[in-house]
XYZ file of C-alpha atoms in Angstrom:
667
model
C -35.496 -28.722 30.840
C -32.263 -29.836 32.459
C -30.333 -27.716 34.914
C -26.614 -27.197 34.506
C -24.555 -28.006 37.552
C -21.711 -25.562 36.864
C -22.389 -23.519 39.986
C -20.215 -20.428 40.409
C -19.365 -19.301 43.913
C -18.073 -15.969 42.617
C -21.519 -15.080 41.279
C -23.015 -15.618 44.721
C -20.176 -13.457 46.011
C -21.164 -10.741 43.559
C -24.734 -11.022 44.838
C -23.351 -10.334 48.302
C -21.685 -7.155 47.037
C -24.948 -6.019 45.457
C -27.158 -6.644 48.485
C -24.606 -5.186 50.908
C -24.483 -2.005 48.825
C -28.270 -1.683 48.850
C -28.689 -2.380 52.570
C -25.883 -0.007 53.585
C -27.282 2.691 51.320
C -30.757 2.378 52.794
C -29.563 2.192 56.392
C -26.733 4.747 56.100
C -27.300 6.846 52.956
C -24.420 9.242 53.551
C -21.995 6.343 53.979
C -22.731 4.874 50.541
C -24.616 7.461 48.458
C -24.587 5.366 45.284
C -25.538 2.082 46.924
C -28.755 1.944 44.912
C -26.692 0.622 41.955
C -26.664 -2.705 43.771
C -30.015 -3.295 42.048
C -28.328 -2.780 38.680
C -25.676 -5.332 39.612
C -28.463 -7.765 40.507
C -30.039 -7.210 37.090
C -26.773 -8.062 35.326
C -26.331 -11.226 37.415
C -29.916 -12.278 36.773
C -29.583 -11.662 33.045
C -26.439 -13.775 32.897
C -27.734 -16.744 34.883
C -31.204 -16.965 33.369
C -30.032 -16.383 29.819
C -27.386 -19.080 30.202
C -29.993 -21.503 31.545
C -32.499 -20.803 28.759
C -29.946 -20.779 25.942
C -28.322 -24.048 27.012
C -31.708 -25.756 27.288
C -32.784 -24.331 23.931
C -29.632 -25.517 22.212
C -30.001 -28.969 23.760
C -33.675 -29.146 22.779
C -34.774 -29.643 26.390
C -36.355 -26.266 27.119
C -39.794 -26.353 28.737
C -41.858 -23.215 29.136
C -43.794 -24.684 32.028
C -40.645 -25.941 33.710
C -38.950 -22.563 33.354
C -41.784 -20.585 34.909
C -42.345 -23.220 37.589
C -38.733 -22.865 38.705
C -39.054 -19.053 38.652
C -42.181 -19.247 40.800
C -40.559 -21.631 43.274
C -37.558 -19.317 43.506
C -39.474 -16.061 43.874
C -43.003 -16.494 45.182
C -42.821 -18.153 48.644
C -40.472 -15.683 50.330
C -42.021 -12.824 48.380
C -45.565 -13.519 49.578
C -44.367 -14.093 53.146
C -42.615 -10.726 53.350
C -45.382 -8.805 51.570
C -48.075 -10.159 53.896
C -45.922 -9.681 56.990
C -45.260 -6.091 55.915
C -48.953 -5.433 55.321
C -49.781 -6.839 58.761
C -47.150 -4.678 60.473
C -48.279 -1.634 58.512
C -51.891 -2.219 59.576
C -50.695 -2.084 63.173
C -48.320 0.867 62.800
C -49.431 3.158 59.999
C -52.182 5.720 60.066
C -54.890 5.575 57.371
C -53.237 7.868 54.811
C -50.012 5.879 54.712
C -51.741 2.527 55.072
C -53.863 3.175 51.977
C -50.650 3.816 50.026
C -49.131 0.631 51.416
C -52.301 -1.200 50.388
C -51.918 0.005 46.802
C -48.326 -1.232 46.772
C -49.364 -4.555 48.331
C -51.938 -5.231 45.618
C -49.561 -4.101 42.859
C -46.850 -6.360 44.282
C -49.154 -9.369 44.037
C -49.322 -8.693 40.310
C -45.591 -7.846 40.043
C -46.597 -4.353 38.943
C -45.067 -2.328 41.778
C -42.743 -0.597 39.323
C -45.721 0.650 37.304
C -47.382 1.971 40.461
C -44.279 3.827 41.609
C -43.698 5.208 38.125
C -46.739 7.400 38.821
C -44.903 9.077 41.715
C -42.330 11.895 41.632
C -39.546 9.285 41.767
C -37.653 6.674 43.761
C -36.020 9.271 46.000
C -39.176 11.348 46.439
C -40.471 11.512 50.024
C -43.779 9.754 49.370
C -42.312 6.547 47.927
C -39.553 6.613 50.544
C -42.257 6.146 53.199
C -43.705 3.087 51.476
C -42.417 -0.139 53.057
C -42.832 -2.001 49.734
C -41.031 0.477 47.494
C -38.140 -1.931 46.942
C -40.399 -4.450 45.189
C -40.325 -2.302 42.044
C -37.177 -4.217 41.025
C -38.959 -7.579 41.289
C -41.672 -6.195 39.040
C -39.144 -5.192 36.385
C -37.393 -8.554 36.613
C -40.497 -10.698 36.290
C -41.808 -8.582 33.424
C -38.486 -9.079 31.648
C -38.775 -12.841 31.998
C -42.217 -12.827 30.461
C -40.618 -11.471 27.270
C -37.019 -12.657 27.163
C -37.532 -16.445 26.805
C -39.615 -15.852 23.674
C -36.932 -13.605 22.222
C -34.263 -16.198 22.929
C -36.455 -18.807 21.248
C -36.561 -16.572 18.170
C -32.835 -15.892 18.274
C -32.147 -19.614 18.724
C -33.559 -20.531 15.336
C -30.822 -21.975 13.150
C -30.825 -19.032 10.801
C -30.250 -16.632 13.733
C -28.214 -18.694 16.168
C -24.806 -17.552 14.937
C -25.982 -13.954 15.142
C -27.644 -14.392 18.522
C -25.051 -12.519 20.651
C -24.884 -9.639 18.168
C -28.648 -9.285 17.955
C -28.900 -9.328 21.741
C -26.257 -6.584 21.798
C -28.370 -4.506 19.405
C -31.342 -4.850 21.781
C -29.076 -3.834 24.658
C -27.909 -0.673 22.891
C -31.452 0.226 21.891
C -32.690 -0.064 25.466
C -29.743 1.957 26.778
C -30.326 4.666 24.180
C -34.005 4.846 25.121
C -33.117 5.174 28.802
C -30.666 7.988 28.123
C -33.107 9.854 25.889
C -35.842 9.673 28.528
C -33.498 10.878 31.265
C -32.385 13.732 29.024
C -35.985 14.725 28.331
C -36.929 14.869 31.985
C -38.686 11.487 32.180
C -36.183 9.974 34.592
C -38.955 8.467 36.742
C -40.240 6.253 33.926
C -36.664 5.524 32.890
C -35.974 4.355 36.436
C -39.022 2.141 36.870
C -39.831 1.086 33.296
C -38.849 -2.276 31.835
C -37.907 -1.023 28.325
C -35.368 1.353 29.853
C -33.980 -1.250 32.254
C -33.857 -4.237 29.887
C -30.315 -3.404 28.774
C -29.024 -4.168 32.274
C -30.312 -7.745 32.093
C -28.950 -7.958 28.565
C -25.516 -6.868 29.808
C -25.345 -10.244 31.532
C -27.317 -11.962 28.789
C -24.827 -11.192 26.018
C -22.089 -12.768 28.148
C -24.150 -15.912 28.563
C -24.742 -16.010 24.803
C -21.005 -15.991 24.150
C -20.442 -12.451 22.925
C -16.974 -12.547 24.498
C -14.840 -15.641 24.912
C -13.599 -16.413 28.431
C -10.270 -14.750 29.311
C -7.356 -16.773 27.992
C -4.953 -15.967 30.825
C -5.181 -15.380 34.543
C -3.576 -11.984 34.009
C -6.365 -10.914 31.681
C -9.009 -12.246 34.051
C -7.449 -10.509 37.033
C -7.145 -7.192 35.193
C -10.779 -7.396 34.106
C -11.839 -8.218 37.656
C -9.905 -5.291 39.119
C -11.333 -2.875 36.551
C -14.840 -4.232 37.111
C -14.525 -3.912 40.862
C -13.260 -0.344 40.597
C -16.165 0.562 38.329
C -18.660 -0.679 40.892
C -16.844 1.000 43.783
C -16.674 4.255 41.836
C -20.419 4.150 41.193
C -21.132 3.470 44.862
C -19.050 6.461 45.911
C -19.736 9.012 43.176
C -23.417 8.603 42.332
C -26.158 9.986 44.558
C -29.863 10.743 44.500
C -29.335 13.872 42.370
C -27.475 11.985 39.612
C -29.144 11.688 36.215
C -30.002 8.018 36.522
C -30.286 5.457 34.985
C -28.973 5.616 31.399
C -25.281 6.226 30.814
C -24.638 6.874 34.505
C -25.595 3.230 35.203
C -23.117 1.874 32.641
C -20.040 1.733 34.939
C -21.796 -0.402 37.567
C -23.342 -2.735 34.977
C -20.160 -3.022 32.947
C -18.223 -3.609 36.158
C -20.572 -6.437 37.125
C -20.262 -7.952 33.654
C -16.462 -7.781 33.832
C -16.451 -9.493 37.217
C -18.686 -12.270 35.896
C -16.498 -12.641 32.797
C -13.245 -12.591 34.797
C -14.557 -15.153 37.278
C -14.798 -17.908 34.682
C -12.214 -20.679 34.981
C -11.777 -19.833 38.677
C -9.414 -16.903 38.099
C -7.455 -15.970 41.244
C -8.664 -12.365 40.954
C -12.172 -13.434 41.891
C -10.996 -15.225 45.040
C -12.489 -12.629 47.463
C -15.900 -13.290 45.964
C -15.513 -17.006 46.723
C -14.842 -16.573 50.431
C -17.253 -18.526 52.611
C -18.887 -15.568 54.436
C -19.233 -13.636 51.185
C -20.847 -16.578 49.401
C -23.102 -17.160 52.409
C -24.332 -13.564 52.263
C -24.949 -13.973 48.551
C -27.080 -17.046 49.111
C -29.423 -15.208 51.475
C -29.323 -12.008 49.419
C -32.854 -12.388 48.058
C -34.452 -12.747 51.492
C -32.233 -10.011 52.900
C -33.314 -7.672 50.122
C -36.959 -8.442 50.845
C -36.768 -7.885 54.602
C -34.447 -4.930 55.150
C -36.483 -2.089 53.613
C -39.847 -2.735 55.345
C -38.113 -2.950 58.711
C -36.271 0.345 58.216
C -39.359 2.196 56.980
C -41.795 0.911 59.584
C -39.339 1.440 62.428
C -38.873 5.058 61.351
C -42.638 5.409 61.233
C -42.899 4.208 64.820
C -40.078 6.490 65.965
C -41.479 9.541 64.104
C -37.915 10.828 63.864
C -34.684 9.797 62.151
C -33.342 6.508 63.488
C -30.007 6.672 65.289
C -26.995 4.518 64.422
C -27.593 1.767 67.034
C -31.201 1.455 65.898
C -30.194 1.145 62.259
C -27.523 -1.412 63.081
C -30.057 -3.387 65.100
C -32.516 -3.383 62.197
C -29.819 -4.565 59.789
C -28.964 -7.387 62.196
C -32.650 -8.307 62.478
C -32.913 -8.300 58.680
C -29.970 -10.692 58.465
C -31.518 -13.033 61.033
C -34.872 -13.060 59.243
C -33.109 -13.574 55.923
C -31.294 -16.639 57.214
C -34.515 -18.119 58.603
C -36.441 -17.354 55.430
C -33.725 -18.850 53.229
C -33.563 -21.994 55.340
C -37.252 -22.641 56.008
C -39.023 -20.979 53.062
C -36.732 -20.587 50.082
C -34.955 -23.937 50.216
C -37.901 -26.288 50.850
C -39.985 -24.792 48.045
C -37.181 -24.929 45.482
C -37.195 -28.703 45.598
C -39.833 -30.864 43.967
C -40.908 -32.564 40.799
C -41.283 -30.646 37.523
C -43.682 -33.130 35.982
C -46.951 -31.580 34.751
C -45.368 -28.138 35.334
C -48.355 -25.994 34.343
C -50.570 -27.564 36.983
C -47.861 -27.177 39.612
C -47.240 -23.600 38.446
C -50.883 -22.724 39.030
C -50.628 -23.999 42.586
C -47.433 -21.979 43.146
C -49.050 -18.777 41.899
C -52.217 -19.085 43.965
C -50.612 -17.453 47.073
C -50.212 -14.236 45.063
C -53.963 -13.764 45.352
C -53.491 -13.059 49.070
C -51.487 -9.802 48.699
C -53.835 -8.689 45.922
C -56.863 -9.167 48.179
C -55.209 -7.669 51.276
C -53.903 -4.696 49.333
C -57.280 -4.001 47.753
C -58.902 -4.080 51.195
C -56.408 -1.591 52.630
C -56.639 0.725 49.643
C -60.377 0.802 49.026
C -61.113 1.124 52.734
C -58.853 4.222 52.808
C -56.517 2.641 55.307
C -59.042 0.930 57.576
C -59.819 3.992 59.725
C -62.281 1.908 61.732
C -59.418 0.030 63.369
C -58.379 3.197 65.227
C -59.607 4.063 68.675
C -61.976 7.060 68.769
C -59.239 9.239 70.275
C -56.666 8.226 67.671
C -59.141 8.693 64.829
C -60.051 12.178 66.023
C -56.377 13.139 65.980
C -55.789 11.621 62.558
C -58.857 13.456 61.238
C -57.342 16.846 62.129
C -55.731 16.800 58.673
C -59.249 17.229 57.283
C -61.001 19.091 60.092
C -58.516 21.697 61.404
C -58.165 23.500 58.068
C -59.387 26.737 56.523
C -63.213 26.367 56.432
C -63.207 27.932 52.956
C -60.496 25.648 51.630
C -62.715 23.711 49.260
C -64.367 26.774 47.764
C -61.354 29.079 47.551
C -58.424 26.734 46.971
C -59.708 23.536 45.457
C -62.417 25.154 43.308
C -60.518 28.431 42.696
C -63.465 30.468 43.944
C -63.365 34.196 43.235
C -66.763 35.325 44.502
C -68.246 36.266 47.848
C -67.402 32.812 49.262
C -63.778 34.007 49.467
C -64.521 37.278 51.305
C -64.160 37.272 55.081
C -63.924 39.570 58.080
C -65.623 42.883 58.788
C -67.182 45.485 56.523
C -68.341 43.073 53.838
C -71.349 45.228 52.952
C -69.108 47.720 51.195
C -67.446 46.841 47.870
C -63.825 45.821 47.837
C -61.572 44.491 50.567
C -58.950 45.912 52.898
C -56.579 42.920 52.700
C -55.825 40.399 49.968
C -54.119 37.077 50.684
C -52.503 35.846 47.472
C -50.646 32.558 47.139
C -50.863 28.770 47.115
C -52.099 26.211 49.649
C -49.839 27.749 52.291
C -51.633 31.071 51.764
C -54.952 29.273 52.111
C -53.741 27.742 55.394
C -52.663 31.195 56.634
C -55.975 32.883 55.781
C -57.890 32.017 59.007
C -55.150 33.810 60.957
C -55.258 36.801 58.610
C -59.026 37.003 59.067
C -58.660 36.911 62.867
C -56.099 39.745 62.689
C -58.121 41.842 60.231
C -61.363 41.560 62.208
C -59.694 43.241 65.181
C -59.134 46.245 62.914
C -62.571 46.145 61.337
C -61.088 45.112 58.006
C -62.232 42.659 55.372
C -60.114 39.983 53.655
C -60.156 38.359 50.229
C -58.371 35.083 49.527
C -56.931 34.524 46.047
C -55.219 31.123 46.081
C -54.466 28.227 43.795
C -52.695 25.102 44.970
C -49.205 24.802 43.547
C -49.105 28.366 42.171
C -46.783 30.881 43.832
C -47.925 34.493 44.270
C -45.715 35.701 41.452
C -46.312 36.850 37.888
C -45.614 35.172 34.561
C -44.798 31.668 35.759
C -45.515 28.027 34.997
C -44.858 25.371 37.610
C -43.653 22.249 35.845
C -44.498 19.071 37.744
C -43.503 16.511 35.107
C -41.946 16.687 31.673
C -45.422 16.798 30.137
C -47.497 18.590 32.758
C -47.201 22.109 34.104
C -49.555 24.362 36.028
C -50.160 27.584 34.133
C -50.245 30.010 37.041
C -50.430 33.168 34.935
C -54.284 33.379 34.954
C -54.349 33.335 38.759
C -51.697 36.043 38.884
C -53.534 38.115 36.285
C -56.738 37.885 38.302
C -54.949 38.971 41.486
C -53.310 41.933 39.721
C -56.630 42.994 38.206
C -58.214 43.137 41.657
C -55.223 45.020 43.033
C -55.586 47.572 40.240
C -59.340 48.031 40.575
C -59.842 47.961 44.349
C -58.981 51.375 45.776
C -60.071 50.236 49.228
C -57.193 47.770 49.319
C -54.609 48.580 51.968
C -52.460 45.445 52.154
C -51.493 42.538 49.905
C -50.100 39.514 51.744
C -47.969 37.191 49.626
C -47.657 33.708 51.096
C -46.402 30.511 49.518
C -44.300 27.461 49.897
C -41.280 29.426 48.794
C -38.625 26.654 48.973
C -40.724 24.527 46.617
C -40.369 27.076 43.840
C -36.599 27.115 44.148
C -36.486 23.383 43.368
C -33.712 23.053 45.902
C -32.838 20.233 48.308
C -33.130 18.843 50.859
C -36.165 16.849 49.732
C -37.517 15.079 52.781
C -41.118 16.162 53.155
C -43.735 13.576 52.220
C -45.772 16.165 50.324
C -42.802 17.826 48.616
C -42.942 17.222 44.876
C -39.909 18.243 42.890
C -41.074 20.972 40.592
C -39.369 23.521 38.403
C -40.561 27.054 37.823
C -40.426 28.355 34.259
C -41.202 31.752 32.805
C -44.515 31.609 30.920
C -43.861 31.773 27.194
C -40.159 30.982 27.634
C -39.837 27.199 27.943
C -36.727 26.135 29.806
C -35.991 29.560 31.302
C -36.051 29.334 35.083
C -35.926 32.694 36.843
C -34.658 32.883 40.387
C -37.045 33.405 43.266
C -35.555 36.863 43.797
C -36.064 37.858 40.170
C -39.651 36.594 40.112
C -40.506 38.405 43.351
C -38.987 41.650 42.089
C -41.045 41.402 38.900
C -44.171 40.756 40.979
C -43.565 43.699 43.307
C -42.990 45.938 40.309
C -46.272 44.733 38.748
C -48.185 45.443 41.970
C -46.722 48.940 42.265
C -47.605 49.801 38.659
C -51.227 48.821 39.221
C -51.669 50.341 42.676
C -48.846 52.561 43.953
C -50.537 53.063 47.334
C -51.023 49.450 48.400
C -48.570 47.948 50.851
C -47.134 44.450 50.481
C -46.227 42.029 53.249
C -44.424 38.803 52.362
C -44.885 35.944 54.821
C -41.817 33.748 54.533
C -41.824 29.962 54.444
C -43.381 27.952 57.219
C -40.756 25.492 58.512
C -41.351 22.168 56.755
C -41.257 19.494 59.418
C -40.155 15.880 59.318
C -43.461 14.701 60.795
C -47.120 15.628 60.835
C -48.116 16.275 64.420
C -51.779 15.105 64.156
C -50.819 11.831 62.491
C -47.923 11.403 64.916
C -50.190 11.914 67.926
C -52.761 9.521 66.486
C -50.115 6.868 66.077
C -48.813 7.386 69.607
C -52.354 7.077 70.914
C -52.956 3.929 68.863
C -49.629 2.106 69.087
C -47.972 3.638 72.117
C -44.974 5.860 72.595
C -44.097 9.259 73.946
C -46.333 12.152 72.803
C -43.443 14.584 73.204
C -41.782 13.181 70.073
C -44.624 14.838 68.147
C -44.126 18.290 69.676
C -41.033 19.396 67.759
C -38.364 18.278 65.324
C -34.663 18.950 64.910
C -34.261 22.301 63.185
C -31.423 21.412 60.830
C -33.511 20.099 57.915
C -36.358 22.659 58.126
C -33.938 25.570 58.363
C -31.650 24.256 55.629
C -34.685 24.222 53.339
C -36.229 27.516 54.468
C -33.035 29.554 54.857
C -32.042 29.986 51.183
C -35.606 30.980 50.272
C -35.628 33.533 53.093
C -32.364 35.004 51.792
C -33.848 35.392 48.313
C -36.918 37.111 49.742
C -34.713 39.550 51.657
C -32.770 40.282 48.482
C -35.995 40.955 46.562
C -37.352 43.521 49.048
C -34.102 45.296 49.847
C -34.518 49.119 49.638
C -38.141 48.826 48.500
C -40.675 51.250 49.923
C -43.980 49.926 51.177
C -42.780 46.324 51.284
C -41.852 44.208 54.317
C -41.392 40.550 55.195
C -41.885 38.370 58.247
C -40.327 34.966 58.715
C -42.219 32.326 60.733
C -39.027 30.323 61.305
C -37.820 33.073 63.657
C -40.795 32.317 65.908
C -41.135 28.570 65.437
C -37.494 27.423 65.353
C -35.444 28.082 68.465
C -32.724 26.292 70.409
C -32.190 23.777 67.631
C -35.847 22.666 67.447
C -38.827 23.631 65.284
C -42.239 23.463 66.931
C -45.018 21.240 65.639
C -47.151 21.872 68.738
C -47.503 24.719 71.227
C -48.910 24.217 74.713
C -49.987 20.703 73.818
C -51.942 21.704 70.693
C -50.969 21.124 67.094
C -50.181 24.144 64.931
C -49.852 22.230 61.645
C -52.457 19.958 60.077
C -49.758 17.985 58.242
C -46.011 18.468 58.011
C -45.881 21.842 56.227
C -49.330 23.557 56.349
C -50.496 25.568 59.319
C -53.719 24.297 60.839
C -56.606 26.731 61.072
C -56.191 26.901 64.852
C -52.436 27.314 64.463
C -52.882 30.148 61.964
C -55.329 31.954 64.260
C -52.850 31.651 67.100
C -49.668 32.615 65.240
C -50.546 34.875 62.326
C -51.819 37.936 64.266
C -48.436 38.440 65.941
C -46.595 38.030 62.636
C -48.931 40.470 60.912
C -48.685 42.984 63.752
C -44.909 42.960 63.340
C -45.161 43.237 59.578
C -47.719 46.040 59.655
C -45.615 47.959 62.182
C -42.635 47.697 59.843
C -44.762 48.936 56.939
C -46.098 51.898 58.914
C -42.536 52.986 59.548
C -41.692 52.532 55.871
C -42.373 55.364 53.397
C -45.094 54.643 50.868
């Protein structure tokens, strides 16, 4: 297979635009909210260049399957393996076991170019969990390499004499079909698979491919070329400025960026003056190192933030971008360029040698994943701190929350010989985390406690919690069981409702690692999403109908932190740093998430007799900081659940205040 020498500087310039958009977006998201479309621009460029190469070789009768894939491997694999292994090594030094196991899964998947499939199982690209993975960005390489396993065969089919004249039109049909599929999936709530899946992304490669196949003739005048270039540039700029993480993407919302890239490629033919900025030396230089820059920038940003355990400041982010550029230049010069040269004789044998290094990330990733993050590498002190996520929890968590226990294993406190309970704790995993503190408070009064909890189910009636388009938790049975006990237990004095209230509003900001994006629907009414206030009012009404004498105390949301104190302390102990960074976080994000939920709770209980609410944020968030530790001890076991010791320390005071308010409230 021969290689055409008609190199285009403007295409390298367009690569520079794409990689700059991505890096700026990742380093400074508010500065360029739609910078993620740089990946889409890359897909269009790749589709144009590779399709042109394959089609020209096909038409000339010089195409070689082995030669094609050998050149792809030489272009992609060396720098790819270097960065993946370097990232895994840094992660093994920096990350605690939970995160390292996730990085291991991504490392192994990357060795198979299946990272996109792995991340398609997550809540999404912008979800907190994936955002903490230093190899998240390799999803795009997975999509690209999967496309090039299929596309050469399709071009071979379309290059048959009977099809050759129709080749651009048939490619356009494939493009429209892929775009339609992407839009349908986004519309049906499957945006995650639309984002990461090859069938829904193929149209972006084909947007460049149809140009390479001659769907549109080159512009006949400089005026036409310049106009197309200006329009294309404005389309990309508009996407960078107007799209953000809440946009319905990809699908039709990705069309402006892809069409803009295609117009710039089309207008740049024949060296049109309008493309001159893309041919400037520094711009072209950035484009040439764009692949290595793309590989390096994301791991550095993620792992640095993991070390800092707090948002990176502007100088730190600028320094990491500069370091990424330096590493990209070195990688391009000493890794990319040397491996791209060489003979293509006996290509299949040489291809096998080129692919062998991919076994290294597969093996390393498997080790990290199946060892659960190599906990043995931690010092005993660091491991003990990291283990608090499993040890400083409600002792009855497994029986009452994970196994939905309803028997005596979920009864605690005093007076258990008599039937019934004095206090019921009803809610989700946050209620389960609160229960040890409720038990400590109730025992002082000689009262007993029953826990009724199910993870992911709010203490409200008639609801489903939809996690994906196809999967929802039916929380109605748990609510029905709680209401039945409330109705039948005349000993019951107090019902405590506790939950992760902001989660059930489905409202941003989404920054917590364990914060899935869910939607709450009314059971039996698909698509109807009642407000938190309306659902709470309906629940309070249902409780009153079944037991008019019971009092209700709502415990508002625990502030959701931007770090987990036990894991943070373990990392400081293992890697070094200042323990005080683990003690508290800036209050702006936790309060911006908790505040609207608190307002809806207040609205639901307004003018209601026998109902009160307490809000932990009033205790834990003061002077612009929210506490993760008090007096040197952690009060959370992760970033949003109270630890058992934290609940025992904090809950009695909250419940005293709530009970005092109820005693002054008429029944």
